[in-house]
Short mmCIF file of C-alpha atoms in Angstrom, two decimals:
data_model
loop_
_atom_site.label_atom_id
_atom_site.label_comp_id
_atom_site.label_asym_id
_atom_site.label_seq_id
_atom_site.Cartn_x
_atom_site.Cartn_y
_atom_site.Cartn_z
CA MET A 1 103.88 32.71 92.28
CA ASN A 2 105.56 30.22 94.49
CA PRO A 3 103.09 29.88 97.45
CA TYR A 4 105.89 28.75 99.77
CA LYS A 5 108.13 31.80 99.08
CA PHE A 6 106.91 33.70 102.15
CA PHE A 7 107.76 30.71 104.35
CA ILE A 8 111.37 30.82 103.32
CA PRO A 9 112.46 33.55 105.84
CA VAL A 10 110.70 31.54 108.68
CA ILE A 11 112.51 28.40 107.64
CA GLN A 12 115.82 30.24 107.39
CA PHE A 13 115.30 31.77 110.86
CA LEU A 14 114.57 28.33 112.42
CA ILE A 15 117.66 26.89 110.72
CA ASP A 16 119.73 29.76 112.18
CA ILE A 17 118.28 29.17 115.66
CA PHE A 18 119.08 25.50 115.39
CA ILE A 19 122.75 26.36 114.59
CA ILE A 20 122.89 28.79 117.51
CA ILE A 21 121.48 26.16 119.92
CA TYR A 22 123.72 23.35 118.62
CA LEU A 23 126.87 25.51 118.83
CA PHE A 24 125.76 26.79 122.27
CA PHE A 25 125.79 23.26 123.75
CA ARG A 26 128.91 22.17 121.84
CA PHE A 27 130.93 25.07 123.25
CA LEU A 28 129.35 24.54 126.70
CA LYS A 29 130.55 20.96 126.57
CA PHE A 30 134.03 22.19 125.59
CA GLN A 31 134.06 24.68 128.46
CA TYR A 32 133.11 22.04 131.00
CA GLU A 33 135.68 19.64 129.73
CA THR A 34 138.41 22.27 129.72
CA GLN A 35 137.71 23.07 133.40
CA GLY A 36 137.46 19.37 134.35
CA ASP A 37 133.81 19.61 135.39
CA LYS A 38 131.28 16.82 134.91
CA TRP A 39 128.48 17.46 132.47
CA ASN A 40 125.52 15.96 130.74
CA LEU A 41 122.96 17.56 128.43
CA LEU A 42 120.32 17.84 131.09
CA LEU A 43 122.75 19.60 133.45
CA LEU A 44 123.87 22.08 130.83
CA PHE A 45 120.26 22.86 130.02
CA GLU A 46 119.33 23.37 133.70
CA ASN A 47 122.24 25.68 134.41
CA HIS A 48 122.13 27.73 131.19
CA HIS A 49 118.60 27.63 129.71
CA LYS A 50 117.91 31.23 130.67
CA ALA A 51 120.99 32.47 128.90
CA LEU A 52 120.10 30.40 125.85
CA LEU A 53 116.56 31.94 125.79
CA LEU A 54 118.18 35.41 125.96
CA PHE A 55 120.44 34.59 123.10
CA ILE A 56 117.50 33.42 120.85
CA VAL A 57 115.36 36.43 121.71
CA SER A 58 118.26 38.77 121.11
CA TRP A 59 118.98 37.22 117.78
CA TYR A 60 115.38 37.75 116.74
CA PHE A 61 115.21 41.42 117.77
CA ILE A 62 118.55 42.16 116.17
CA SER A 63 117.37 40.61 112.89
CA GLU A 64 114.34 42.87 112.94
CA LYS A 65 116.74 45.87 112.72
CA THR A 66 119.16 44.39 110.26
CA GLY A 67 116.46 43.01 108.02
CA LEU A 68 118.28 39.71 107.70
CA TYR A 69 115.07 37.69 107.03
CA LYS A 70 113.25 40.26 104.89
CA ILE A 71 112.13 38.94 101.54
CA LYS A 72 114.42 40.87 99.30
CA ASN A 73 116.41 40.08 96.15
CA SER A 74 120.01 41.17 97.06
CA ASN A 75 123.51 40.12 96.11
CA ASN A 76 126.00 38.15 98.26
CA PHE A 77 127.81 41.35 99.33
CA GLU A 78 124.57 42.81 100.83
CA LEU A 79 123.78 39.43 102.46
CA ILE A 80 127.20 39.10 104.05
CA ARG A 81 127.03 42.74 105.28
CA LYS A 82 123.66 42.05 107.08
CA ILE A 83 125.03 38.88 108.66
CA PHE A 84 128.19 40.54 109.80
CA ILE A 85 126.22 43.40 111.46
CA GLN A 86 123.83 40.80 112.97
CA VAL A 87 126.70 38.76 114.46
CA ILE A 88 128.60 41.82 115.79
CA PHE A 89 125.60 42.90 117.85
CA TYR A 90 124.82 39.35 118.87
CA ALA A 91 128.47 38.85 119.96
CA LEU A 92 128.24 41.93 122.22
CA ILE A 93 125.25 40.42 123.93
CA VAL A 94 126.94 37.06 124.33
CA PHE A 95 130.04 38.67 125.90
CA ALA A 96 127.83 40.77 128.23
CA ILE A 97 125.67 37.81 129.43
CA SER A 98 128.72 35.57 129.80
CA GLY A 99 130.56 38.21 131.87
CA LEU A 100 127.63 39.08 134.11
CA LYS A 101 127.04 35.52 135.29
CA SER A 102 128.59 34.70 138.67
CA LYS A 103 129.82 31.51 137.16
CA TYR A 104 131.02 32.25 133.62
CA LEU A 105 128.86 30.91 130.80
CA PHE A 106 131.81 30.98 128.52
CA ASN A 107 135.28 32.40 129.20
CA ASN A 108 136.44 35.15 126.85
CA ASN A 109 138.38 32.81 124.57
CA ILE A 110 135.55 30.35 124.11
CA THR A 111 133.05 33.31 123.68
CA PHE A 112 135.19 34.60 120.85
CA LEU A 113 135.47 31.17 119.19
CA TYR A 114 131.68 30.66 119.57
CA ASN A 115 130.89 33.92 117.88
CA ILE A 116 133.38 33.36 115.03
CA THR A 117 131.83 29.89 114.44
CA VAL A 118 128.30 31.32 114.43
CA LEU A 119 129.41 33.97 111.82
CA ILE A 120 131.05 31.41 109.50
CA SER A 121 128.28 28.82 109.86
CA ILE A 122 125.36 31.13 109.30
CA THR A 123 127.10 32.93 106.45
CA LEU A 124 127.73 29.69 104.57
CA ILE A 125 124.16 28.45 105.18
CA HIS A 126 122.64 31.76 103.96
CA ILE A 127 124.89 31.90 100.84
CA LEU A 128 123.95 28.25 99.94
CA ALA A 129 120.26 28.93 100.58
CA ASP A 130 120.49 32.10 98.42
CA LEU A 131 122.10 30.12 95.56
CA TYR A 132 119.40 27.47 95.79
CA GLN A 133 116.64 30.08 95.65
CA LYS A 134 118.18 31.77 92.59
CA GLN A 135 117.96 28.56 90.67
CA LYS A 136 114.17 28.78 91.09
CA PHE A 137 113.69 31.59 88.51
CA SER A 138 110.67 33.88 88.72
CA ARG A 139 109.01 35.55 85.74
CA ALA A 140 109.09 39.32 85.62
CA VAL A 141 107.63 42.00 83.36
CA PHE A 142 108.88 45.54 82.93
CA ILE A 143 106.01 48.07 82.49
CA ASP A 144 106.72 51.23 80.52
CA THR A 145 110.27 50.60 79.34
CA ASN A 146 112.29 53.74 78.58
CA ASN A 147 115.98 54.84 78.61
CA ASN A 148 116.07 54.70 82.42
CA THR A 149 114.58 51.18 82.50
CA ASN A 150 116.55 49.93 79.46
CA ASN A 151 119.83 50.89 81.13
CA ILE A 152 118.93 48.67 84.05
CA ILE A 153 117.83 45.85 81.76
CA LYS A 154 121.06 46.14 79.78
CA HIS A 155 123.29 45.65 82.82
CA PHE A 156 121.25 42.95 84.53
CA VAL A 157 119.99 40.73 81.72
CA HIS A 158 122.11 37.74 80.94
CA GLY A 159 120.63 35.85 77.97
CA LYS A 160 117.02 35.28 79.05
CA LYS A 161 117.66 35.61 82.83
CA ILE A 162 117.67 38.76 84.90
CA ARG A 163 119.85 38.80 87.99
CA ASN A 164 117.64 38.54 91.16
CA PHE A 165 114.56 38.54 89.00
CA GLY A 166 114.57 35.45 86.62
CA GLU A 167 113.27 35.12 83.12
CA PHE A 168 112.48 38.37 81.31
CA VAL A 169 109.08 38.76 79.64
CA LYS A 170 108.58 42.08 77.87
CA PHE A 171 105.07 43.53 77.71
CA PRO A 172 104.26 43.79 74.00
CA GLN A 173 103.65 47.24 72.56
CA LYS A 174 104.28 48.78 69.19
CA LYS A 175 107.55 50.53 68.56
CA GLY A 176 107.31 54.30 69.16
CA GLN A 177 103.73 54.04 70.47
CA TYR A 178 102.59 54.05 74.07
CA LYS A 179 99.17 52.45 73.79
CA TYR A 180 98.19 51.40 77.34
CA ASP A 181 95.42 49.14 78.50
CA PHE A 182 95.23 47.90 82.06
CA ASN A 183 92.90 44.95 81.20
CA GLN A 184 95.38 43.89 78.44
CA LEU A 185 98.27 44.05 80.89
CA ASN A 186 96.33 42.18 83.56
CA LEU A 187 95.50 39.45 81.09
CA PHE A 188 99.03 39.24 79.89
CA ILE A 189 100.38 38.88 83.52
CA LYS A 190 97.86 35.95 84.17
CA ASN A 191 98.49 34.20 80.87
CA HIS A 192 102.29 34.26 81.30
CA ASN A 193 102.41 33.41 85.00
CA ILE A 194 104.10 36.68 85.90
CA GLN A 195 105.24 36.99 89.50
CA ILE A 196 107.22 40.21 89.53
CA LEU A 197 106.14 43.57 88.31
CA VAL A 198 108.72 46.28 87.65
CA PHE A 199 107.26 49.83 87.13
CA SER A 200 109.07 52.94 85.96
CA LEU A 201 108.06 56.32 87.25
CA ASN A 202 110.31 58.07 84.79
CA GLY A 203 108.62 57.03 81.57
CA ALA A 204 105.96 58.29 79.19
CA LEU A 205 103.15 56.53 81.03
CA SER A 206 103.81 57.87 84.48
CA LYS A 207 100.20 58.67 85.30
CA GLU A 208 98.87 55.32 84.04
CA VAL A 209 101.73 53.56 85.77
CA GLU A 210 100.88 55.25 89.07
CA ASP A 211 97.26 54.14 88.72
CA THR A 212 98.35 50.60 87.90
CA ILE A 213 100.55 50.35 91.03
CA ILE A 214 97.60 51.29 93.19
CA LYS A 215 95.42 48.61 91.41
CA PHE A 216 98.11 45.98 91.98
CA SER A 217 99.08 47.17 95.53
CA ASP A 218 96.89 44.44 97.27
CA SER A 219 97.83 41.70 94.83
CA LYS A 220 100.01 38.61 95.36
CA TYR A 221 102.68 40.08 92.98
CA MET A 222 106.01 41.44 94.15
CA ILE A 223 106.15 45.01 92.90
CA TYR A 224 109.44 47.00 92.19
CA ILE A 225 109.48 50.62 91.34
CA ILE A 226 112.26 52.42 89.37
CA PRO A 227 112.01 55.96 90.81
CA ASP A 228 111.91 59.33 89.13
CA LEU A 229 114.98 61.58 89.57
CA SER A 230 112.81 63.76 91.79
CA TYR A 231 113.07 60.93 94.34
CA GLU A 232 116.51 62.38 95.21
CA PHE A 233 114.77 65.51 96.31
CA TYR A 234 112.27 63.91 98.59
CA LYS A 235 114.92 61.58 100.15
CA ASN A 236 116.85 64.55 101.44
CA SER A 237 113.73 66.36 102.56
CA SER A 238 111.93 66.36 105.90
CA LEU A 239 108.13 66.70 106.17
CA ASN A 240 107.04 69.66 108.19
CA TYR A 241 103.76 71.40 108.71
CA PHE A 242 102.76 75.07 108.32
CA GLU A 243 99.64 75.06 110.51
CA THR A 244 97.80 72.14 108.78
CA LEU A 245 99.64 72.41 105.40
CA PRO A 246 102.34 69.82 104.83
CA ILE A 247 105.58 71.13 103.28
CA TYR A 248 108.95 69.55 102.53
CA LEU A 249 112.12 71.12 104.01
CA TYR A 250 115.10 70.25 101.79
CA ARG A 251 118.56 69.79 103.25
CA ARG A 252 121.54 67.70 102.28
CA LYS A 253 122.18 65.13 104.93
CA LEU A 254 125.77 65.36 106.29
CA ASN A 255 127.40 62.48 108.14
CA LEU A 256 130.58 63.84 109.64
CA PHE A 257 131.65 60.50 110.91
CA ASN A 258 131.19 58.85 107.49
CA LYS A 259 133.11 61.76 105.89
CA LEU A 260 136.05 61.34 108.31
CA PHE A 261 136.05 57.58 108.04
CA LYS A 262 136.00 57.79 104.27
CA ARG A 263 139.04 60.14 104.24
CA ILE A 264 140.99 57.78 106.52
CA PHE A 265 140.11 54.89 104.33
CA ASP A 266 141.12 56.78 101.18
CA ILE A 267 144.50 57.73 102.64
CA THR A 268 145.22 54.17 103.97
CA LEU A 269 144.21 52.26 100.79
CA SER A 270 146.08 54.86 98.55
CA LEU A 271 149.33 54.52 100.56
CA ILE A 272 149.08 50.64 100.42
CA PHE A 273 148.47 50.75 96.70
CA ILE A 274 151.29 53.25 95.92
CA ILE A 275 153.84 51.50 98.12
CA PHE A 276 153.09 47.88 97.23
CA ILE A 277 151.78 48.09 93.62
CA LEU A 278 152.48 51.50 91.92
CA SER A 279 156.04 51.59 93.14
CA TRP A 280 157.12 48.56 91.01
CA LEU A 281 154.46 48.84 88.29
CA LEU A 282 155.24 52.51 87.39
CA PRO A 283 158.77 51.80 85.90
CA ILE A 284 157.29 48.91 83.79
CA ILE A 285 154.39 50.95 82.44
CA ALA A 286 156.68 54.01 81.87
CA LEU A 287 159.07 51.93 79.73
CA ILE A 288 156.29 50.36 77.65
CA ILE A 289 154.67 53.84 77.04
CA LYS A 290 158.04 55.28 76.01
CA LEU A 291 158.77 52.44 73.60
CA THR A 292 155.38 52.49 71.95
CA SER A 293 154.84 56.29 71.47
CA LYS A 294 156.44 59.70 72.01
CA GLY A 295 155.30 61.92 74.83
CA PRO A 296 155.09 62.11 78.60
CA ILE A 297 154.38 59.04 80.74
CA ILE A 298 151.84 60.80 83.00
CA TYR A 299 149.13 62.82 81.39
CA LYS A 300 147.60 65.66 83.38
CA GLN A 301 144.27 67.34 82.51
CA GLU A 302 142.17 69.92 84.32
CA ARG A 303 138.91 68.58 85.79
CA MET A 304 136.28 69.99 88.10
CA GLY A 305 136.34 68.64 91.67
CA LEU A 306 134.45 69.26 94.94
CA HIS A 307 132.41 72.56 94.83
CA SER A 308 133.51 72.91 91.14
CA LYS A 309 137.09 73.65 92.11
CA PRO A 310 139.46 72.77 89.25
CA PHE A 311 142.41 70.37 89.76
CA LYS A 312 144.89 68.38 87.59
CA ILE A 313 143.91 64.75 87.25
CA MET A 314 146.72 62.28 86.67
CA LYS A 315 146.68 59.36 84.26
CA PHE A 316 149.07 57.05 82.41
CA ARG A 317 149.04 58.51 78.91
CA SER A 318 146.93 56.29 76.69
CA MET A 319 146.67 58.49 73.60
CA TYR A 320 149.09 59.96 71.16
CA THR A 321 150.28 63.54 71.88
CA ASP A 322 148.14 66.41 70.39
CA ALA A 323 145.15 64.10 70.36
CA GLU A 324 142.78 67.05 70.87
CA TYR A 325 144.40 69.51 68.54
CA SER A 326 140.98 70.18 67.07
CA GLY A 327 139.28 70.68 70.52
CA PRO A 328 137.93 68.55 73.37
CA LYS A 329 136.59 65.18 72.34
CA LEU A 330 135.50 62.11 74.31
CA ALA A 331 137.24 58.77 73.54
CA SER A 332 135.18 56.04 71.77
CA ASP A 333 135.64 52.41 70.74
CA SER A 334 138.31 51.91 68.04
CA ASP A 335 139.44 55.53 68.63
CA PRO A 336 142.56 56.08 66.40
CA ARG A 337 143.95 58.52 68.94
CA ILE A 338 144.51 55.68 71.47
CA THR A 339 147.88 53.97 71.43
CA SER A 340 148.29 50.16 71.30
CA ILE A 341 149.31 49.93 74.93
CA GLY A 342 146.61 52.59 75.73
CA LYS A 343 143.88 50.24 74.57
CA ILE A 344 145.12 47.54 76.98
CA MET A 345 145.41 50.00 79.87
CA ARG A 346 141.97 51.43 79.36
CA LYS A 347 140.38 47.95 79.03
CA TYR A 348 141.73 47.02 82.47
CA ARG A 349 141.53 50.60 83.96
CA ILE A 350 145.31 50.61 84.53
CA ASP A 351 145.57 54.21 83.09
CA GLU A 352 143.66 55.37 86.22
CA PHE A 353 146.25 54.11 88.68
CA PRO A 354 148.15 57.41 89.15
CA GLN A 355 144.96 59.00 90.51
CA PHE A 356 145.73 57.40 93.86
CA ILE A 357 148.16 60.32 94.12
CA ASN A 358 145.21 62.70 93.55
CA VAL A 359 143.42 60.90 96.38
CA LEU A 360 146.41 61.41 98.75
CA LYS A 361 146.39 65.11 97.92
CA GLY A 362 142.76 65.30 98.85
CA GLU A 363 141.61 66.28 95.36
CA MET A 364 139.71 63.00 94.78
CA SER A 365 138.32 60.02 96.64
CA ILE A 366 138.59 56.30 95.72
CA VAL A 367 134.79 56.15 95.23
CA GLY A 368 132.76 59.10 93.83
CA PRO A 369 131.35 60.45 90.58
CA ARG A 370 133.97 60.56 87.87
CA PRO A 371 135.30 64.15 87.32
CA GLU A 372 134.71 65.89 84.00
CA ARG A 373 136.07 68.90 82.13
CA LYS A 374 134.19 72.19 82.34
CA TYR A 375 133.59 72.07 78.55
CA PHE A 376 131.51 68.89 78.85
CA ILE A 377 129.94 69.88 82.15
CA ASP A 378 128.54 72.99 80.47
CA LYS A 379 127.02 70.82 77.72
CA ILE A 380 125.52 68.13 79.92
CA SER A 381 124.11 70.68 82.35
CA LYS A 382 122.00 71.99 79.49
CA LEU A 383 120.57 68.57 79.02
CA ASP A 384 120.15 67.85 82.67
CA PRO A 385 120.78 70.55 85.42
CA ASN A 386 121.00 67.73 87.98
CA TYR A 387 124.60 67.21 86.96
CA LYS A 388 125.81 70.02 89.20
CA LYS A 389 124.65 68.09 92.25
CA LEU A 390 127.65 65.81 91.70
CA HIS A 391 129.98 68.55 92.81
CA LYS A 392 128.65 68.22 96.38
CA VAL A 393 131.06 65.27 96.87
CA LYS A 394 134.63 64.63 95.90
CA PRO A 395 135.05 62.95 92.49
CA GLY A 396 136.36 59.41 92.48
CA ILE A 397 138.74 56.94 90.76
CA THR A 398 135.73 54.69 90.26
CA SER A 399 132.02 55.18 90.59
CA ILE A 400 128.72 53.31 90.30
CA GLY A 401 128.30 55.04 86.86
CA GLN A 402 131.72 53.60 85.84
CA VAL A 403 130.78 50.11 86.98
CA TYR A 404 127.21 49.88 85.48
CA PHE A 405 127.55 52.17 82.49
CA GLY A 406 131.25 52.64 81.72
CA TYR A 407 132.97 55.38 79.77
CA ALA A 408 130.65 57.72 77.88
CA GLU A 409 131.36 58.45 74.27
CA ASN A 410 129.07 61.54 73.92
CA VAL A 411 127.19 64.05 75.97
CA GLU A 412 123.95 62.02 75.72
CA GLU A 413 125.53 58.97 77.22
CA MET A 414 127.02 61.22 80.01
CA ALA A 415 123.41 62.27 80.81
CA GLN A 416 122.35 58.53 80.98
CA ARG A 417 125.32 57.74 83.29
CA LEU A 418 124.28 60.69 85.47
CA LYS A 419 121.33 58.71 86.82
CA TYR A 420 123.74 56.20 88.40
CA ASP A 421 125.86 58.86 89.96
CA LEU A 422 122.82 60.54 91.46
CA LEU A 423 121.93 57.20 92.98
CA TYR A 424 125.37 57.25 94.71
CA LEU A 425 124.43 60.62 96.30
CA GLN A 426 121.38 58.98 97.79
CA ASN A 427 123.27 56.05 99.21
CA GLU A 428 126.62 57.50 100.12
CA ASN A 429 128.11 55.23 102.90
CA PHE A 430 131.15 53.18 103.57
CA PHE A 431 129.49 49.84 102.78
CA PHE A 432 128.20 51.11 99.39
CA ASP A 433 131.79 52.30 98.65
CA LEU A 434 133.12 48.76 99.39
CA LYS A 435 130.55 47.27 97.10
CA ILE A 436 131.54 49.66 94.25
CA ILE A 437 135.27 48.88 94.84
CA TYR A 438 134.46 45.18 94.65
CA LEU A 439 132.44 45.51 91.44
CA THR A 440 135.25 47.71 89.91
CA LEU A 441 137.72 44.87 90.59
CA VAL A 442 135.35 42.46 88.77
CA VAL A 443 135.31 44.83 85.83
CA MET A 444 139.08 45.11 85.76
CA ILE A 445 139.62 41.37 85.95
CA GLN A 446 137.11 40.71 83.14
CA GLY A 447 138.59 43.53 81.09
CA LYS A 448 135.22 45.30 80.56
CA GLY A 449 136.67 48.80 80.58
CA LYS A 450 137.04 50.72 77.24
#
């Protein structure tokens, strides 16, 4: 393991403080020159060193709440989100301190420019630092690989590199056999210079894995844990006591503000999309569909929505008519039922565009678990009863399952995709929705849909 890794947050913090101090004096100089006042560096420091100290202390305490300097492998979206929140709170303090001084520290216009410059400068520095760190690959080992773990590996491995992890080293074990030896694992880790350990709590070796985590808990390694599905239960539970006996009280956490804000966002984005994109795209798509196959332009199908209430989902028709004359069937790669234009639409997710109308009607949200037909819900619920938890939220045009797993071709794949959708229930918030929308746009641009 890189012995200097834990100094990186300290170095990053000092760099940020240097930027804050440098910009502080630059904008003070600008303020004095604008007002025609004489200045020198010593005078600026004497008049405003207390304010500068408050700014530095405030930046530190805000960062403790935002986790800006925590050692964590995260993507650029998460990094920018943290910086944005950090600077918003910092800006409020700057405005407050500037306004409370008898002689303004900064006037409002300069305060605004100062905060914007801080935001841009620190964002660029952090992104550049993050890119530099990611070039220094770490070695990771996945312990007790299973379907849950393999799905994560499939979506994050690029060649021999794992995003945010580095080179992938698989712990050797015979196919179909789970022969486990802690000493052998420990020796393997030392011989291969492993720095990151990724454990699954949802595999065949759960008891041995839990014991191993305890043994490695005081080690120098970074330890990541892929949780069991039961984690969703405990996350929504609160610990209580019956006399001296601890018990968990389960309740679904409701955030009314988040719910209202999400609905406003859904309506606003849907109106923008329908007015500025669908209005001119619809006639073009309609003409192509009509020229390439017989049948309606818009295809409607009953799906199950919030609280298992049925509704008619809308799509551009991508299959020939009577495609399910023999009964319900999921689409697959090279499906002969899909039209030539349908393949292109499904590849770039264009067939889903009419669902913005479903969103306006309140039947769907832009982000949420994909809605399914009752026929398939009954089948998947037999494999995994957790599926019915998805009906606690509105279904969406896109979802984390669609981004990381894609379209399912059978009930077994639907059960695998369920794990991602359950993850959404645990992390449902506006910023997570924005991240999923961003990743969906990437999938569309790259044409990775089916």
